[in-house]
Amino acid sequence: MGTIILENIRLYAYHGCLPEETKIGSDYRVDLEVKGDLGLSSKSDALEDTIDYVFLNRVIAEEMAITSKLLETVAKRILGRIISEHEMVKKATVSVSKLNPPIGGDVQSVTIKMTERRKK
């Protein structure tokens, strides 16, 4: 078993419950950790034998582009696609952070962290 981590993916998106959040948008940070068998790819040196992090980043960008009220919804969509579209992924954890959220205080970010495992 091995781990691939994508850290500090910075995106601009339009999520939130307030109307201005979906019109103006804001900055987000996404972190992703996936686990899978990387033994074959470590020997073959072939992209088709591993979990392609270009694919992972594309899924994150595509799902972040779909406006949602809740970060939980976005995180669940990201996890669902990664697990369903890449059979080598056995477990995935995603953190979606809204930077400088409009919550009436000096808060750097709010983060939703969710994990999904492949059902056997």
mmCIF file with all atom_site columns, N, CA, C and O in Angstrom, residues 81-114:
data_model
loop_
_atom_site.group_PDB
_atom_site.id
_atom_site.type_symbol
_atom_site.label_atom_id
_atom_site.label_alt_id
_atom_site.label_comp_id
_atom_site.label_asym_id
_atom_site.label_entity_id
_atom_site.label_seq_id
_atom_site.pdbx_PDB_ins_code
_atom_site.Cartn_x
_atom_site.Cartn_y
_atom_site.Cartn_z
_atom_site.occupancy
_atom_site.B_iso_or_equiv
_atom_site.pdbx_formal_charge
_atom_site.auth_seq_id
_atom_site.auth_comp_id
_atom_site.auth_asym_id
_atom_site.auth_atom_id
_atom_site.pdbx_PDB_model_num
ATOM 1   N N  . ARG A 1 81  ? -16.330 10.426 -7.054  1.00 0.00 ? 81  ARG A N  1
ATOM 2   C CA . ARG A 1 81  ? -15.751 10.273 -8.397  1.00 0.00 ? 81  ARG A CA 1
ATOM 3   C C  . ARG A 1 81  ? -14.412 9.558  -8.359  1.00 0.00 ? 81  ARG A C  1
ATOM 4   O O  . ARG A 1 81  ? -14.145 8.693  -9.185  1.00 0.00 ? 81  ARG A O  1
ATOM 5   N N  . ILE A 1 82  ? -13.573 9.921  -7.408  1.00 0.00 ? 82  ILE A N  1
ATOM 6   C CA . ILE A 1 82  ? -12.246 9.300  -7.353  1.00 0.00 ? 82  ILE A CA 1
ATOM 7   C C  . ILE A 1 82  ? -12.367 7.803  -7.099  1.00 0.00 ? 82  ILE A C  1
ATOM 8   O O  . ILE A 1 82  ? -11.717 6.995  -7.761  1.00 0.00 ? 82  ILE A O  1
ATOM 9   N N  . ILE A 1 83  ? -13.211 7.426  -6.154  1.00 0.00 ? 83  ILE A N  1
ATOM 10  C CA . ILE A 1 83  ? -13.391 6.006  -5.835  1.00 0.00 ? 83  ILE A CA 1
ATOM 11  C C  . ILE A 1 83  ? -14.031 5.265  -7.012  1.00 0.00 ? 83  ILE A C  1
ATOM 12  O O  . ILE A 1 83  ? -13.605 4.164  -7.372  1.00 0.00 ? 83  ILE A O  1
ATOM 13  N N  . SER A 1 84  ? -15.033 5.862  -7.646  1.00 0.00 ? 84  SER A N  1
ATOM 14  C CA . SER A 1 84  ? -15.734 5.153  -8.720  1.00 0.00 ? 84  SER A CA 1
ATOM 15  C C  . SER A 1 84  ? -14.970 5.142  -10.037 1.00 0.00 ? 84  SER A C  1
ATOM 16  O O  . SER A 1 84  ? -15.120 4.212  -10.824 1.00 0.00 ? 84  SER A O  1
ATOM 17  N N  . GLU A 1 85  ? -14.137 6.145  -10.297 1.00 0.00 ? 85  GLU A N  1
ATOM 18  C CA . GLU A 1 85  ? -13.481 6.249  -11.597 1.00 0.00 ? 85  GLU A CA 1
ATOM 19  C C  . GLU A 1 85  ? -12.054 5.703  -11.624 1.00 0.00 ? 85  GLU A C  1
ATOM 20  O O  . GLU A 1 85  ? -11.478 5.581  -12.703 1.00 0.00 ? 85  GLU A O  1
ATOM 21  N N  . HIS A 1 86  ? -11.487 5.399  -10.464 1.00 0.00 ? 86  HIS A N  1
ATOM 22  C CA . HIS A 1 86  ? -10.117 4.867  -10.464 1.00 0.00 ? 86  HIS A CA 1
ATOM 23  C C  . HIS A 1 86  ? -10.050 3.672  -9.511  1.00 0.00 ? 86  HIS A C  1
ATOM 24  O O  . HIS A 1 86  ? -9.961  3.829  -8.297  1.00 0.00 ? 86  HIS A O  1
ATOM 25  N N  . GLU A 1 87  ? -10.084 2.481  -10.078 1.00 0.00 ? 87  GLU A N  1
ATOM 26  C CA . GLU A 1 87  ? -10.183 1.252  -9.281  1.00 0.00 ? 87  GLU A CA 1
ATOM 27  C C  . GLU A 1 87  ? -8.977  0.998  -8.388  1.00 0.00 ? 87  GLU A C  1
ATOM 28  O O  . GLU A 1 87  ? -9.065  0.223  -7.440  1.00 0.00 ? 87  GLU A O  1
ATOM 29  N N  . MET A 1 88  ? -7.840  1.630  -8.664  1.00 0.00 ? 88  MET A N  1
ATOM 30  C CA . MET A 1 88  ? -6.659  1.425  -7.822  1.00 0.00 ? 88  MET A CA 1
ATOM 31  C C  . MET A 1 88  ? -6.755  2.146  -6.479  1.00 0.00 ? 88  MET A C  1
ATOM 32  O O  . MET A 1 88  ? -6.046  1.803  -5.547  1.00 0.00 ? 88  MET A O  1
ATOM 33  N N  . VAL A 1 89  ? -7.637  3.146  -6.381  1.00 0.00 ? 89  VAL A N  1
ATOM 34  C CA . VAL A 1 89  ? -7.783  3.902  -5.133  1.00 0.00 ? 89  VAL A CA 1
ATOM 35  C C  . VAL A 1 89  ? -8.586  3.051  -4.145  1.00 0.00 ? 89  VAL A C  1
ATOM 36  O O  . VAL A 1 89  ? -9.729  2.691  -4.404  1.00 0.00 ? 89  VAL A O  1
ATOM 37  N N  . LYS A 1 90  ? -7.974  2.748  -3.018  1.00 0.00 ? 90  LYS A N  1
ATOM 38  C CA . LYS A 1 90  ? -8.629  1.954  -1.974  1.00 0.00 ? 90  LYS A CA 1
ATOM 39  C C  . LYS A 1 90  ? -9.253  2.832  -0.897  1.00 0.00 ? 90  LYS A C  1
ATOM 40  O O  . LYS A 1 90  ? -10.234 2.463  -0.260  1.00 0.00 ? 90  LYS A O  1
ATOM 41  N N  . LYS A 1 91  ? -8.657  4.004  -0.691  1.00 0.00 ? 91  LYS A N  1
ATOM 42  C CA . LYS A 1 91  ? -9.133  4.921  0.341   1.00 0.00 ? 91  LYS A CA 1
ATOM 43  C C  . LYS A 1 91  ? -8.738  6.327  -0.073  1.00 0.00 ? 91  LYS A C  1
ATOM 44  O O  . LYS A 1 91  ? -7.648  6.527  -0.623  1.00 0.00 ? 91  LYS A O  1
ATOM 45  N N  . ALA A 1 92  ? -9.621  7.286  0.172   1.00 0.00 ? 92  ALA A N  1
ATOM 46  C CA . ALA A 1 92  ? -9.320  8.675  -0.152  1.00 0.00 ? 92  ALA A CA 1
ATOM 47  C C  . ALA A 1 92  ? -9.832  9.584  0.962   1.00 0.00 ? 92  ALA A C  1
ATOM 48  O O  . ALA A 1 92  ? -10.906 9.352  1.510   1.00 0.00 ? 92  ALA A O  1
ATOM 49  N N  . THR A 1 93  ? -9.041  10.600 1.270   1.00 0.00 ? 93  THR A N  1
ATOM 50  C CA . THR A 1 93  ? -9.423  11.622 2.241   1.00 0.00 ? 93  THR A CA 1
ATOM 51  C C  . THR A 1 93  ? -9.239  12.977 1.581   1.00 0.00 ? 93  THR A C  1
ATOM 52  O O  . THR A 1 93  ? -8.180  13.259 1.019   1.00 0.00 ? 93  THR A O  1
ATOM 53  N N  . VAL A 1 94  ? -10.278 13.798 1.645   1.00 0.00 ? 94  VAL A N  1
ATOM 54  C CA . VAL A 1 94  ? -10.204 15.136 1.053   1.00 0.00 ? 94  VAL A CA 1
ATOM 55  C C  . VAL A 1 94  ? -10.550 16.176 2.110   1.00 0.00 ? 94  VAL A C  1
ATOM 56  O O  . VAL A 1 94  ? -11.416 15.958 2.950   1.00 0.00 ? 94  VAL A O  1
ATOM 57  N N  . SER A 1 95  ? -9.825  17.281 2.076   1.00 0.00 ? 95  SER A N  1
ATOM 58  C CA . SER A 1 95  ? -10.128 18.452 2.894   1.00 0.00 ? 95  SER A CA 1
ATOM 59  C C  . SER A 1 95  ? -10.420 19.601 1.948   1.00 0.00 ? 95  SER A C  1
ATOM 60  O O  . SER A 1 95  ? -9.620  19.892 1.052   1.00 0.00 ? 95  SER A O  1
ATOM 61  N N  . VAL A 1 96  ? -11.574 20.243 2.143   1.00 0.00 ? 96  VAL A N  1
ATOM 62  C CA . VAL A 1 96  ? -11.949 21.407 1.355   1.00 0.00 ? 96  VAL A CA 1
ATOM 63  C C  . VAL A 1 96  ? -12.048 22.576 2.317   1.00 0.00 ? 96  VAL A C  1
ATOM 64  O O  . VAL A 1 96  ? -12.832 22.529 3.269   1.00 0.00 ? 96  VAL A O  1
ATOM 65  N N  . SER A 1 97  ? -11.245 23.614 2.077   1.00 0.00 ? 97  SER A N  1
ATOM 66  C CA . SER A 1 97  ? -11.191 24.776 2.970   1.00 0.00 ? 97  SER A CA 1
ATOM 67  C C  . SER A 1 97  ? -11.639 26.032 2.247   1.00 0.00 ? 97  SER A C  1
ATOM 68  O O  . SER A 1 97  ? -11.162 26.326 1.146   1.00 0.00 ? 97  SER A O  1
ATOM 69  N N  . LYS A 1 98  ? -12.546 26.768 2.874   1.00 0.00 ? 98  LYS A N  1
ATOM 70  C CA . LYS A 1 98  ? -12.913 28.099 2.377   1.00 0.00 ? 98  LYS A CA 1
ATOM 71  C C  . LYS A 1 98  ? -12.035 29.092 3.119   1.00 0.00 ? 98  LYS A C  1
ATOM 72  O O  . LYS A 1 98  ? -12.046 29.138 4.357   1.00 0.00 ? 98  LYS A O  1
ATOM 73  N N  . LEU A 1 99  ? -11.255 29.862 2.369   1.00 0.00 ? 99  LEU A N  1
ATOM 74  C CA . LEU A 1 99  ? -10.346 30.828 2.969   1.00 0.00 ? 99  LEU A CA 1
ATOM 75  C C  . LEU A 1 99  ? -11.092 32.137 3.243   1.00 0.00 ? 99  LEU A C  1
ATOM 76  O O  . LEU A 1 99  ? -11.901 32.572 2.435   1.00 0.00 ? 99  LEU A O  1
ATOM 77  N N  . ASN A 1 100 ? -10.810 32.721 4.400   1.00 0.00 ? 100 ASN A N  1
ATOM 78  C CA . ASN A 1 100 ? -11.460 33.979 4.813   1.00 0.00 ? 100 ASN A CA 1
ATOM 79  C C  . ASN A 1 100 ? -12.982 33.904 4.686   1.00 0.00 ? 100 ASN A C  1
ATOM 80  O O  . ASN A 1 100 ? -13.593 34.703 3.971   1.00 0.00 ? 100 ASN A O  1
ATOM 81  N N  . PRO A 1 101 ? -13.614 32.954 5.380   1.00 0.00 ? 101 PRO A N  1
ATOM 82  C CA . PRO A 1 101 ? -15.064 32.783 5.241   1.00 0.00 ? 101 PRO A CA 1
ATOM 83  C C  . PRO A 1 101 ? -15.833 33.957 5.846   1.00 0.00 ? 101 PRO A C  1
ATOM 84  O O  . PRO A 1 101 ? -15.391 34.549 6.835   1.00 0.00 ? 101 PRO A O  1
ATOM 85  N N  . PRO A 1 102 ? -16.995 34.276 5.271   1.00 0.00 ? 102 PRO A N  1
ATOM 86  C CA . PRO A 1 102 ? -17.804 35.387 5.788   1.00 0.00 ? 102 PRO A CA 1
ATOM 87  C C  . PRO A 1 102 ? -18.661 34.949 6.974   1.00 0.00 ? 102 PRO A C  1
ATOM 88  O O  . PRO A 1 102 ? -19.883 34.789 6.860   1.00 0.00 ? 102 PRO A O  1
ATOM 89  N N  . ILE A 1 103 ? -18.014 34.730 8.121   1.00 0.00 ? 103 ILE A N  1
ATOM 90  C CA . ILE A 1 103 ? -18.760 34.230 9.282   1.00 0.00 ? 103 ILE A CA 1
ATOM 91  C C  . ILE A 1 103 ? -18.745 35.204 10.462  1.00 0.00 ? 103 ILE A C  1
ATOM 92  O O  . ILE A 1 103 ? -18.988 34.812 11.600  1.00 0.00 ? 103 ILE A O  1
ATOM 93  N N  . GLY A 1 104 ? -18.415 36.451 10.192  1.00 0.00 ? 104 GLY A N  1
ATOM 94  C CA . GLY A 1 104 ? -18.499 37.459 11.245  1.00 0.00 ? 104 GLY A CA 1
ATOM 95  C C  . GLY A 1 104 ? -17.367 37.409 12.249  1.00 0.00 ? 104 GLY A C  1
ATOM 96  O O  . GLY A 1 104 ? -17.565 37.716 13.417  1.00 0.00 ? 104 GLY A O  1
ATOM 97  N N  . GLY A 1 105 ? -16.195 37.023 11.828  1.00 0.00 ? 105 GLY A N  1
ATOM 98  C CA . GLY A 1 105 ? -15.040 36.985 12.725  1.00 0.00 ? 105 GLY A CA 1
ATOM 99  C C  . GLY A 1 105 ? -13.765 36.897 11.918  1.00 0.00 ? 105 GLY A C  1
ATOM 100 O O  . GLY A 1 105 ? -13.788 36.721 10.700  1.00 0.00 ? 105 GLY A O  1
ATOM 101 N N  . ASP A 1 106 ? -12.662 37.019 12.622  1.00 0.00 ? 106 ASP A N  1
ATOM 102 C CA . ASP A 1 106 ? -11.352 36.935 11.970  1.00 0.00 ? 106 ASP A CA 1
ATOM 103 C C  . ASP A 1 106 ? -10.938 35.467 11.926  1.00 0.00 ? 106 ASP A C  1
ATOM 104 O O  . ASP A 1 106 ? -10.258 34.971 12.827  1.00 0.00 ? 106 ASP A O  1
ATOM 105 N N  . VAL A 1 107 ? -11.379 34.761 10.895  1.00 0.00 ? 107 VAL A N  1
ATOM 106 C CA . VAL A 1 107 ? -11.141 33.326 10.756  1.00 0.00 ? 107 VAL A CA 1
ATOM 107 C C  . VAL A 1 107 ? -10.386 33.085 9.460   1.00 0.00 ? 107 VAL A C  1
ATOM 108 O O  . VAL A 1 107 ? -10.831 33.508 8.384   1.00 0.00 ? 107 VAL A O  1
ATOM 109 N N  . GLN A 1 108 ? -9.240  32.425 9.538   1.00 0.00 ? 108 GLN A N  1
ATOM 110 C CA . GLN A 1 108 ? -8.428  32.160 8.361   1.00 0.00 ? 108 GLN A CA 1
ATOM 111 C C  . GLN A 1 108 ? -9.143  31.255 7.372   1.00 0.00 ? 108 GLN A C  1
ATOM 112 O O  . GLN A 1 108 ? -9.126  31.494 6.165   1.00 0.00 ? 108 GLN A O  1
ATOM 113 N N  . SER A 1 109 ? -9.766  30.184 7.883   1.00 0.00 ? 109 SER A N  1
ATOM 114 C CA . SER A 1 109 ? -10.451 29.249 6.995   1.00 0.00 ? 109 SER A CA 1
ATOM 115 C C  . SER A 1 109 ? -11.387 28.351 7.782   1.00 0.00 ? 109 SER A C  1
ATOM 116 O O  . SER A 1 109 ? -11.259 28.205 8.989   1.00 0.00 ? 109 SER A O  1
ATOM 117 N N  . VAL A 1 110 ? -12.334 27.761 7.056   1.00 0.00 ? 110 VAL A N  1
ATOM 118 C CA . VAL A 1 110 ? -13.147 26.668 7.592   1.00 0.00 ? 110 VAL A CA 1
ATOM 119 C C  . VAL A 1 110 ? -12.890 25.471 6.683   1.00 0.00 ? 110 VAL A C  1
ATOM 120 O O  . VAL A 1 110 ? -12.752 25.620 5.474   1.00 0.00 ? 110 VAL A O  1
ATOM 121 N N  . THR A 1 111 ? -12.804 24.301 7.290   1.00 0.00 ? 111 THR A N  1
ATOM 122 C CA . THR A 1 111 ? -12.422 23.110 6.536   1.00 0.00 ? 111 THR A CA 1
ATOM 123 C C  . THR A 1 111 ? -13.378 21.966 6.806   1.00 0.00 ? 111 THR A C  1
ATOM 124 O O  . THR A 1 111 ? -13.750 21.716 7.952   1.00 0.00 ? 111 THR A O  1
ATOM 125 N N  . ILE A 1 112 ? -13.733 21.281 5.733   1.00 0.00 ? 112 ILE A N  1
ATOM 126 C CA . ILE A 1 112 ? -14.486 20.033 5.816   1.00 0.00 ? 112 ILE A CA 1
ATOM 127 C C  . ILE A 1 112 ? -13.523 18.928 5.410   1.00 0.00 ? 112 ILE A C  1
ATOM 128 O O  . ILE A 1 112 ? -12.883 19.004 4.368   1.00 0.00 ? 112 ILE A O  1
ATOM 129 N N  . LYS A 1 113 ? -13.430 17.883 6.231   1.00 0.00 ? 113 LYS A N  1
ATOM 130 C CA . LYS A 1 113 ? -12.548 16.750 5.930   1.00 0.00 ? 113 LYS A CA 1
ATOM 131 C C  . LYS A 1 113 ? -13.394 15.482 5.945   1.00 0.00 ? 113 LYS A C  1
ATOM 132 O O  . LYS A 1 113 ? -14.091 15.202 6.922   1.00 0.00 ? 113 LYS A O  1
ATOM 133 N N  . MET A 1 114 ? -13.318 14.726 4.843   1.00 0.00 ? 114 MET A N  1
ATOM 134 C CA . MET A 1 114 ? -14.097 13.504 4.729   1.00 0.00 ? 114 MET A CA 1
ATOM 135 C C  . MET A 1 114 ? -13.228 12.388 4.144   1.00 0.00 ? 114 MET A C  1
ATOM 136 O O  . MET A 1 114 ? -12.319 12.663 3.357   1.00 0.00 ? 114 MET A O  1
#
